[in-house]
């Protein structure tokens, strides 16, 4: 079993820019055992919101014993996190999940991220850089381009950024800006389901191995409750334990369902 | 001062009254990095069926005010797999093993009970109350069906059988009495309360199975009331559960008449919570000058 730690962490910084929050924590035990694509459970310390929130590792500094979590605030639970001041103590559990498989990636790797899905790619890009693997980074956003994407510049050979409204130069979905004749040996990705679906089709048509990081509602984070399932070729697998990273040709990415059409 | 924490649940001696609730603690392995399983009175494993069950489509989890909904649908690898891979792990620890049995009909319950014929389990917890599988609830909400399935399982089980009851009934005492008539050695209650949540952006139920079981502190007063009612009216030991988050909650259940208590959702809020509860109970006994935990059982009647 991979080492996991239930650790008291301390907030070093917790700030907000362009729709993305970034929180740096002193958490030496979790930092020491983490690898890219893994996540931590963040306990809210609330009597109302009792489930921890799974948040992926944006950056890890093993020497300094710190981890950085990038997150957005879609609900009341993450709002609590966003209000923690410097010096606040909290409980975290991690590192959890499998992380990206970094064996046999080949020489040329594309990293594709969408929205808050870029969060695990920075730690990943750093690690790949350390392994001497060349990466091209593709990042897609709805509108706002987070300021800290500049941190990819020293790590990647090429960076391409697209937004749905054209801000920043390239208008459209980031998957539309992938090369027509790719020479990548591997694609590693995290982002919204529609992006991952487009990417999975792209990778499949060009016969490139592709790993995608997905999310699902979780309770325990440890594989005990069987709550966070995703459908795969071999049936339901646990996002927290078998994932959150899956091979794109082994996972069924669901089509979003809504009842909005009943209104019209 | 020497304090006794051990209790007798259905003829089995537990070193202390703290157990885990089925479905929240896996088979113990998942939490063994954080909790010394040797310090638990018992581990109740996630529900086991005769054949592997796939469970319900996602989403399976929704947080609610002071609680959560789950619609797992008893996903499990089946009894054979459990006996081969999980049971040996749990056996390494000095704790009692409670196996939660589930099925779709009486034959299914009989089959899974017989799967355990060559194993040594401490207690079986007959799950006739899961709100997330089609037949689960019907067995636990009808006295005749509850008595019949209890009788069938008790006749074949090689360990005491406690029956886990649903709160989704009008008269919990009559169901408990039916289980007693069927030969149950104890009662486990409560299972989760049927509930639901709607995603107002997608404009549809959030859970893949539409409805789910509510657990956590939101249901504690209901659970406590039912433990109290059953304890006063049925002469069987009770494994009490439902929203126990801390030692104070655990003491309340014991005072309502529970012999032992099971901790469920609280494991998600704090993976080490069972040990915190145990320590809190010991401190309380010291403060109150109580030498034997059994002195507290039913004291609030």
Coordinates of N, CA, C and O in Angstrom, one line a residue, chain A residues 32-177:
Chain A
X32 N 6.3 14.6 0.9 CA 7.4 13.7 0.8 C 7.0 12.5 -0.1 O 7.8 12.0 -0.9
X33 N 5.7 12.1 -0.1 CA 5.3 10.9 -0.8 C 4.4 11.1 -2.0 O 3.9 10.2 -2.6
X34 N 4.3 12.4 -2.4 CA 3.4 12.7 -3.5 C 4.0 12.5 -4.9 O 5.2 12.7 -5.1
X35 N 3.1 12.2 -5.8 CA 3.6 12.2 -7.2 C 2.5 12.9 -8.1 O 1.3 13.0 -7.7
X36 N 2.9 13.3 -9.3 CA 1.9 14.1 -10.1 C 0.6 13.3 -10.4 O 0.7 12.1 -10.7
X37 N -0.5 14.0 -10.3 CA -1.8 13.4 -10.6 C -2.5 12.9 -9.4 O -3.7 12.5 -9.4
X38 N -1.8 12.9 -8.3 CA -2.4 12.5 -7.0 C -3.2 13.6 -6.4 O -3.1 14.8 -6.9
X39 N -4.0 13.4 -5.4 CA -4.8 14.4 -4.8 C -4.8 14.3 -3.3 O -4.3 13.3 -2.7
X40 N -5.3 15.3 -2.6 CA -5.5 15.2 -1.1 C -7.0 15.4 -0.8 O -7.7 16.1 -1.5
X41 N -7.4 14.9 0.3 CA -8.7 15.2 0.9 C -8.5 16.4 1.9 O -7.6 16.3 2.7
X42 N -9.3 17.4 1.7 CA -9.2 18.6 2.6 C -10.4 18.6 3.5 O -11.5 18.6 3.0
X43 N -10.2 18.5 4.8 CA -11.3 18.4 5.8 C -11.7 19.9 6.2 O -10.8 20.7 6.4
X44 N -13.0 20.1 6.2 CA -13.4 21.5 6.3 C -13.6 21.9 7.7 O -13.7 23.1 8.0
X45 N -13.6 21.0 8.7 CA -13.8 21.4 10.1 C -15.2 22.1 10.3 O -15.3 23.0 11.2
X46 N -16.2 21.7 9.6 CA -17.5 22.3 9.6 C -18.5 21.3 10.2 O -18.4 20.1 9.9
X47 N -19.5 21.8 10.9 CA -20.6 20.9 11.4 C -21.6 20.7 10.3 O -22.5 19.8 10.5
X48 N -21.6 21.5 9.3 CA -22.6 21.5 8.3 C -22.1 20.7 7.1 O -22.8 19.8 6.5
X49 N -20.9 21.0 6.7 CA -20.3 20.3 5.5 C -19.3 19.3 6.1 O -18.2 19.6 6.4
X50 N -19.7 18.0 6.1 CA -19.0 17.0 6.8 C -18.0 16.2 5.9 O -17.2 15.5 6.4
X51 N -18.2 16.3 4.6 CA -17.3 15.5 3.7 C -16.1 16.3 3.3 O -16.2 17.5 3.0
X52 N -14.9 15.7 3.3 CA -13.8 16.4 2.9 C -13.9 16.6 1.3 O -14.6 16.0 0.7
X53 N -13.1 17.6 0.9 CA -13.1 17.9 -0.6 C -11.8 17.4 -1.2 O -10.7 17.7 -0.8
X54 N -12.0 16.6 -2.3 CA -10.8 16.1 -3.0 C -10.2 17.2 -3.9 O -10.9 17.8 -4.7
X55 N -8.9 17.6 -3.7 CA -8.3 18.6 -4.5 C -6.9 18.1 -5.0 O -6.1 17.5 -4.2
X56 N -6.6 18.3 -6.3 CA -5.4 17.7 -6.8 C -4.2 18.6 -6.5 O -4.3 19.8 -6.2
X57 N -3.0 18.0 -6.5 CA -1.8 18.6 -6.2 C -1.3 19.4 -7.4 O -1.0 18.9 -8.4
X58 N -1.3 20.8 -7.2 CA -0.8 21.6 -8.2 C 0.7 21.7 -8.2 O 1.4 21.7 -9.3
X59 N 1.3 21.8 -7.0 CA 2.7 21.8 -6.9 C 3.1 21.2 -5.6 O 2.4 21.2 -4.6
X60 N 4.3 20.6 -5.6 CA 4.9 19.9 -4.4 C 6.3 20.3 -4.3 O 7.1 20.2 -5.3
X61 N 6.7 20.8 -3.2 CA 8.1 21.1 -3.0 C 8.6 20.2 -1.8 O 8.3 20.5 -0.6
X62 N 9.2 19.1 -2.2 CA 9.5 18.1 -1.2 C 10.6 18.6 -0.2 O 10.5 18.3 1.0
X63 N 11.5 19.4 -0.7 CA 12.6 19.9 0.1 C 12.0 20.9 1.2 O 12.4 20.8 2.3
X64 N 11.1 21.7 0.7 CA 10.5 22.7 1.7 C 9.3 22.0 2.5 O 8.9 22.6 3.4
X65 N 8.9 20.9 2.1 CA 7.8 20.2 2.8 C 6.4 20.9 2.6 O 5.6 21.0 3.5
X66 N 6.2 21.5 1.4 CA 5.0 22.2 1.1 C 4.3 21.6 -0.1 O 4.9 21.0 -1.0
X67 N 3.0 21.8 -0.1 CA 2.1 21.4 -1.3 C 1.3 22.6 -1.6 O 1.0 23.5 -0.8
X68 N 1.0 22.8 -2.9 CA 0.1 23.8 -3.3 C -1.1 23.2 -4.0 O -1.0 22.3 -4.9
X69 N -2.3 23.7 -3.6 CA -3.6 23.2 -4.2 C -4.2 24.4 -5.0 O -4.4 25.5 -4.4
X70 N -4.5 24.1 -6.2 CA -5.3 25.1 -7.0 C -6.7 24.6 -7.0 O -7.0 23.5 -7.2
X71 N -7.7 25.5 -6.8 CA -9.1 25.1 -6.7 C -10.0 26.2 -7.1 O -9.6 27.4 -7.2
X72 N -11.2 25.9 -7.5 CA -12.2 26.9 -7.7 C -13.3 26.7 -6.6 O -13.2 25.8 -5.8
X73 N -14.2 27.7 -6.6 CA -15.2 27.7 -5.5 C -16.6 27.6 -6.1 O -17.3 28.5 -6.3
X74 N -17.0 26.3 -6.4 CA -18.3 26.1 -7.0 C -19.4 26.0 -5.9 O -20.6 26.1 -6.2
X75 N -19.0 25.8 -4.7 CA -20.1 25.6 -3.6 C -19.6 26.1 -2.3 O -18.5 26.7 -2.1
X76 N -20.4 25.8 -1.3 CA -20.2 26.3 0.1 C -19.0 25.7 0.7 O -18.3 26.3 1.6
X77 N -18.7 24.4 0.4 CA -17.6 23.7 1.0 C -16.2 24.4 0.6 O -15.4 24.7 1.5
X78 N -16.0 24.6 -0.7 CA -14.8 25.2 -1.1 C -14.7 26.7 -0.7 O -13.6 27.2 -0.6
X79 N -15.9 27.3 -0.5 CA -15.9 28.7 0.0 C -15.3 28.7 1.4 O -14.5 29.7 1.7
X80 N -15.5 27.7 2.2 CA -14.9 27.7 3.5 C -13.4 27.7 3.4 O -12.7 28.4 4.0
X81 N -12.9 26.8 2.4 CA -11.5 26.7 2.2 C -10.9 28.1 1.8 O -9.8 28.5 2.3
X82 N -11.6 28.8 0.9 CA -11.1 30.0 0.3 C -11.0 31.1 1.4 O -10.3 32.1 1.2
X83 N -11.6 30.9 2.5 CA -11.6 32.0 3.6 C -10.6 31.7 4.7 O -10.4 32.5 5.6
X84 N -9.8 30.6 4.5 CA -8.8 30.3 5.6 C -7.7 31.3 5.5 O -7.1 31.5 4.4
X85 N -7.3 31.9 6.6 CA -6.2 32.8 6.6 C -4.8 32.1 6.7 O -4.8 30.9 7.1
X86 N -3.8 32.9 6.5 CA -2.4 32.4 6.7 C -2.3 31.9 8.1 O -2.8 32.6 9.0
X87 N -1.7 30.8 8.4 CA -1.5 30.3 9.7 C -2.6 29.3 10.2 O -2.4 28.7 11.2
X88 N -3.7 29.3 9.4 CA -4.8 28.4 9.8 C -4.3 26.9 9.7 O -3.7 26.5 8.8
X89 N -4.7 26.1 10.7 CA -4.4 24.7 10.7 C -5.6 23.9 10.2 O -6.8 24.2 10.6
X90 N -5.4 22.9 9.4 CA -6.4 22.1 8.9 C -5.9 20.6 8.8 O -4.7 20.4 8.8
X91 N -6.9 19.7 8.6 CA -6.5 18.3 8.4 C -6.5 18.0 6.9 O -7.5 18.4 6.3
X92 N -5.5 17.2 6.5 CA -5.6 16.7 5.1 C -5.2 15.2 5.2 O -4.6 14.7 6.1
X93 N -5.6 14.6 4.1 CA -5.4 13.1 4.0 C -4.8 12.9 2.6 O -5.3 13.4 1.6
X94 N -3.6 12.3 2.5 CA -3.0 12.1 1.2 C -1.6 11.6 1.3 O -1.1 11.3 2.4
X95 N -0.9 11.4 0.2 CA -1.4 11.6 -1.1 C -2.3 10.4 -1.5 O -2.1 9.3 -1.1
X96 N -3.4 10.7 -2.3 CA -4.4 9.7 -2.6 C -4.4 9.5 -4.2 O -4.1 10.4 -4.9
X97 N -4.9 8.3 -4.6 CA -5.0 8.0 -6.0 C -3.7 7.5 -6.6 O -2.7 7.5 -6.0
X98 N -3.9 7.1 -7.9 CA -2.7 6.5 -8.6 C -1.7 7.5 -9.1 O -0.6 7.3 -9.2
X99 N -2.2 8.7 -9.6 CA -1.3 9.6 -10.3 C -1.1 9.2 -11.7 O -1.5 8.1 -12.1
X100 N -0.4 10.0 -12.5 CA -0.1 9.7 -13.9 C 1.0 8.6 -13.9 O 1.9 8.6 -13.0
X101 N 0.8 7.7 -14.8 CA 1.8 6.6 -15.0 C 2.9 7.2 -15.9 O 2.7 7.5 -17.0
X102 N 4.1 7.3 -15.3 CA 5.2 8.0 -15.9 C 6.2 7.0 -16.6 O 7.3 7.3 -17.0
X103 N 5.8 5.7 -16.6 CA 6.6 4.7 -17.2 C 6.4 4.7 -18.7 O 5.3 4.8 -19.2
X104 N 7.5 4.5 -19.5 CA 7.4 4.4 -20.9 C 6.6 5.5 -21.6 O 5.7 5.2 -22.5
X105 N 6.8 6.7 -21.3 CA 6.1 7.8 -21.9 C 6.6 8.1 -23.3 O 6.0 8.7 -24.1
X106 N 7.9 7.7 -23.6 CA 8.5 8.1 -24.9 C 9.2 9.4 -24.7 O 9.4 9.9 -23.6
X107 N 9.5 10.0 -25.8 CA 10.3 11.2 -25.8 C 9.5 12.5 -25.9 O 10.0 13.5 -25.4
X108 N 8.4 12.4 -26.6 CA 7.6 13.6 -26.8 C 6.2 13.5 -26.2 O 5.5 12.5 -26.5
X109 N 5.9 14.4 -25.3 CA 4.7 14.2 -24.5 C 3.9 15.5 -24.6 O 4.5 16.6 -24.5
X110 N 2.6 15.4 -24.9 CA 1.7 16.6 -24.8 C 0.9 16.6 -23.6 O 0.4 15.5 -23.1
X111 N 0.9 17.7 -22.9 CA 0.0 17.9 -21.7 C -1.2 18.8 -22.2 O -1.0 19.9 -22.7
X112 N -2.4 18.3 -21.9 CA -3.5 19.1 -22.3 C -4.4 19.3 -21.1 O -4.8 18.4 -20.4
X113 N -4.7 20.6 -20.8 CA -5.5 20.9 -19.6 C -6.6 21.9 -20.0 O -6.4 22.7 -20.8
X114 N -7.7 21.7 -19.3 CA -8.8 22.6 -19.5 C -9.3 23.2 -18.2 O -9.6 22.4 -17.3
X115 N -9.5 24.5 -18.1 CA -10.0 25.1 -16.9 C -9.2 24.8 -15.7 O -8.0 24.8 -15.7
X116 N -9.9 24.4 -14.6 CA -9.2 24.1 -13.3 C -8.4 22.8 -13.5 O -7.6 22.4 -12.7
X117 N -8.7 22.1 -14.6 CA -8.0 20.8 -14.9 C -6.6 21.0 -15.2 O -5.8 20.0 -15.3
X118 N -6.1 22.2 -15.3 CA -4.7 22.4 -15.5 C -4.0 22.2 -14.2 O -2.7 22.1 -14.2
X119 N -4.7 22.1 -13.1 CA -4.1 22.1 -11.8 C -3.0 21.0 -11.6 O -1.9 21.3 -11.2
X120 N -3.3 19.7 -12.0 CA -2.3 18.7 -11.8 C -1.2 18.7 -12.8 O -0.2 18.0 -12.7
X121 N -1.3 19.6 -13.9 CA -0.3 19.5 -14.9 C 1.0 20.2 -14.6 O 2.0 19.9 -15.2
X122 N 0.9 21.2 -13.7 CA 2.2 21.9 -13.4 C 3.2 21.0 -12.7 O 4.3 20.9 -13.1
X123 N 2.7 20.3 -11.7 CA 3.5 19.3 -10.9 C 4.0 18.3 -11.9 O 5.2 17.8 -11.9
X124 N 3.2 17.9 -12.8 CA 3.5 16.9 -13.8 C 4.6 17.4 -14.8 O 5.6 16.7 -15.0
X125 N 4.4 18.6 -15.2 CA 5.4 19.2 -16.2 C 6.8 19.3 -15.5 O 7.8 19.0 -16.1
X126 N 6.8 19.7 -14.2 CA 8.0 19.8 -13.5 C 8.7 18.4 -13.4 O 9.9 18.3 -13.6
X127 N 7.9 17.4 -13.1 CA 8.5 16.1 -12.9 C 9.0 15.6 -14.3 O 10.1 15.0 -14.3
X128 N 8.3 15.8 -15.4 CA 8.7 15.4 -16.7 C 10.0 16.1 -17.1 O 10.9 15.5 -17.7
X129 N 10.0 17.4 -16.8 CA 11.2 18.2 -17.0 C 12.5 17.6 -16.4 O 13.5 17.4 -17.0
X130 N 12.3 17.1 -15.1 CA 13.3 16.5 -14.4 C 13.8 15.2 -15.0 O 14.9 14.8 -14.9
X131 N 12.8 14.5 -15.7 CA 13.2 13.2 -16.3 C 13.7 13.5 -17.7 O 14.1 12.5 -18.4
X132 N 13.9 14.7 -18.1 CA 14.4 15.0 -19.4 C 13.5 14.8 -20.6 O 13.9 14.6 -21.7
X133 N 12.2 14.8 -20.3 CA 11.2 14.5 -21.3 C 10.6 15.9 -21.8 O 10.3 16.8 -21.0
X134 N 10.6 16.0 -23.1 CA 10.2 17.3 -23.7 C 8.6 17.3 -23.8 O 8.0 16.4 -24.2
X135 N 8.1 18.4 -23.4 CA 6.6 18.5 -23.4 C 6.1 19.7 -24.2 O 6.8 20.8 -24.2
X136 N 5.0 19.6 -24.8 CA 4.2 20.7 -25.4 C 3.0 20.8 -24.5 O 2.4 19.8 -24.1
X137 N 2.6 22.0 -24.1 CA 1.5 22.2 -23.2 C 0.4 22.9 -23.9 O 0.6 24.0 -24.5
X138 N -0.8 22.4 -23.8 CA -2.0 23.0 -24.4 C -3.0 23.3 -23.3 O -3.4 22.3 -22.6
X139 N -3.4 24.5 -23.2 CA -4.3 24.9 -22.1 C -5.5 25.6 -22.6 O -5.4 26.6 -23.4
X140 N -6.7 25.2 -22.2 CA -7.9 25.8 -22.7 C -8.7 26.4 -21.5 O -8.7 25.8 -20.4
X141 N -9.3 27.6 -21.8 CA -10.1 28.2 -20.7 C -11.4 28.8 -21.3 O -11.4 29.0 -22.5
X142 N -12.3 29.0 -20.5 CA -13.6 29.6 -21.0 C -13.3 31.0 -21.3 O -13.5 31.4 -22.5
X143 N -12.9 31.8 -20.4 CA -12.6 33.3 -20.6 C -11.3 33.7 -20.0 O -10.3 34.0 -20.7
X144 N -11.3 33.7 -18.7 CA -10.1 34.2 -18.0 C -8.9 33.3 -18.1 O -9.1 32.1 -18.0
X145 N -7.8 33.8 -18.4 CA -6.6 33.0 -18.4 C -5.8 33.2 -17.1 O -5.4 34.4 -16.8
X146 N -5.7 32.2 -16.3 CA -5.0 32.4 -15.0 C -3.6 32.9 -15.2 O -2.9 32.4 -16.1
X147 N -3.2 33.8 -14.3 CA -1.9 34.4 -14.5 C -0.8 33.4 -14.4 O 0.2 33.5 -15.1
X148 N -0.9 32.4 -13.5 CA 0.2 31.6 -13.2 C 0.5 30.5 -14.3 O 1.4 29.7 -14.2
X149 N -0.2 30.6 -15.5 CA 0.2 29.7 -16.5 C 1.6 30.0 -17.1 O 2.2 29.2 -17.7
X150 N 2.0 31.2 -16.7 CA 3.4 31.6 -17.2 C 4.4 30.7 -16.6 O 5.5 30.5 -17.1
X151 N 4.1 30.0 -15.4 CA 5.1 29.1 -14.8 C 5.4 27.9 -15.7 O 6.4 27.2 -15.5
X152 N 4.5 27.6 -16.7 CA 4.8 26.5 -17.6 C 5.9 26.9 -18.6 O 6.5 26.0 -19.2
X153 N 6.2 28.2 -18.7 CA 7.1 28.6 -19.8 C 8.5 28.0 -19.7 O 9.1 27.7 -20.7
X154 N 9.0 27.9 -18.5 CA 10.4 27.4 -18.4 C 10.4 25.9 -18.5 O 11.5 25.3 -18.6
X155 N 9.2 25.2 -18.4 CA 9.2 23.8 -18.4 C 8.8 23.2 -19.7 O 9.2 22.0 -20.0
X156 N 8.1 23.9 -20.5 CA 7.6 23.3 -21.8 C 8.4 23.8 -23.0 O 8.9 24.9 -23.0
X157 N 8.4 23.0 -24.0 CA 9.0 23.5 -25.3 C 8.1 24.5 -26.0 O 8.5 25.5 -26.5
X158 N 6.8 24.1 -26.0 CA 5.8 25.0 -26.6 C 4.6 25.1 -25.7 O 4.3 24.1 -25.1
X159 N 4.0 26.3 -25.7 CA 2.7 26.4 -25.0 C 1.7 27.0 -26.0 O 2.0 28.0 -26.7
X160 N 0.5 26.4 -25.9 CA -0.6 27.0 -26.7 C -1.7 27.2 -25.8 O -2.1 26.3 -25.0
X161 N -2.3 28.4 -25.9 CA -3.5 28.7 -25.0 C -4.7 29.1 -25.8 O -4.5 29.9 -26.8
X162 N -5.8 28.6 -25.6 CA -7.0 29.0 -26.3 C -8.1 29.3 -25.3 O -8.2 28.8 -24.2
X163 N -9.0 30.3 -25.7 CA -10.2 30.6 -24.9 C -11.4 30.5 -25.8 O -11.3 30.8 -27.0
X164 N -12.5 30.3 -25.1 CA -13.8 30.2 -25.9 C -14.2 31.5 -26.5 O -14.8 31.5 -27.6
X165 N -13.7 32.6 -25.9 CA -14.1 33.9 -26.5 C -12.9 34.6 -27.2 O -13.0 35.8 -27.6
X166 N -11.8 33.9 -27.4 CA -10.7 34.4 -28.1 C -9.7 35.3 -27.4 O -8.7 35.7 -27.9
X167 N -10.0 35.5 -26.1 CA -9.1 36.3 -25.3 C -7.7 35.6 -25.3 O -7.6 34.4 -25.1
X168 N -6.7 36.3 -25.5 CA -5.3 35.7 -25.5 C -4.9 35.2 -26.9 O -3.8 34.6 -27.1
X169 N -5.8 35.4 -27.9 CA -5.3 35.1 -29.3 C -6.0 34.0 -30.0 O -6.4 34.1 -31.1
X170 N -6.1 32.8 -29.3 CA -6.7 31.7 -30.0 C -8.2 31.4 -29.5 O -8.4 31.2 -28.4
X171 N -9.1 31.5 -30.5 CA -10.5 31.4 -30.1 C -11.0 29.9 -30.4 O -10.8 29.5 -31.5
X172 N -11.5 29.3 -29.4 CA -12.1 28.0 -29.6 C -11.7 27.0 -28.5 O -11.3 27.5 -27.4
X173 N -11.9 25.7 -28.7 CA -11.6 24.7 -27.8 C -10.1 24.4 -28.0 O -9.6 24.3 -29.1
X174 N -9.4 24.1 -26.9 CA -8.0 23.8 -27.0 C -7.7 22.6 -27.9 O -6.7 22.5 -28.6
X175 N -8.7 21.7 -27.9 CA -8.5 20.4 -28.7 C -8.5 20.7 -30.2 O -8.0 19.9 -31.0
X176 N -9.0 21.9 -30.5 CA -9.0 22.3 -32.0 C -7.6 22.8 -32.4 O -7.3 22.9 -33.6
X177 N -6.7 23.0 -31.4 CA -5.4 23.5 -31.7 C -4.3 22.5 -31.6 O -3.1 22.8 -31.6

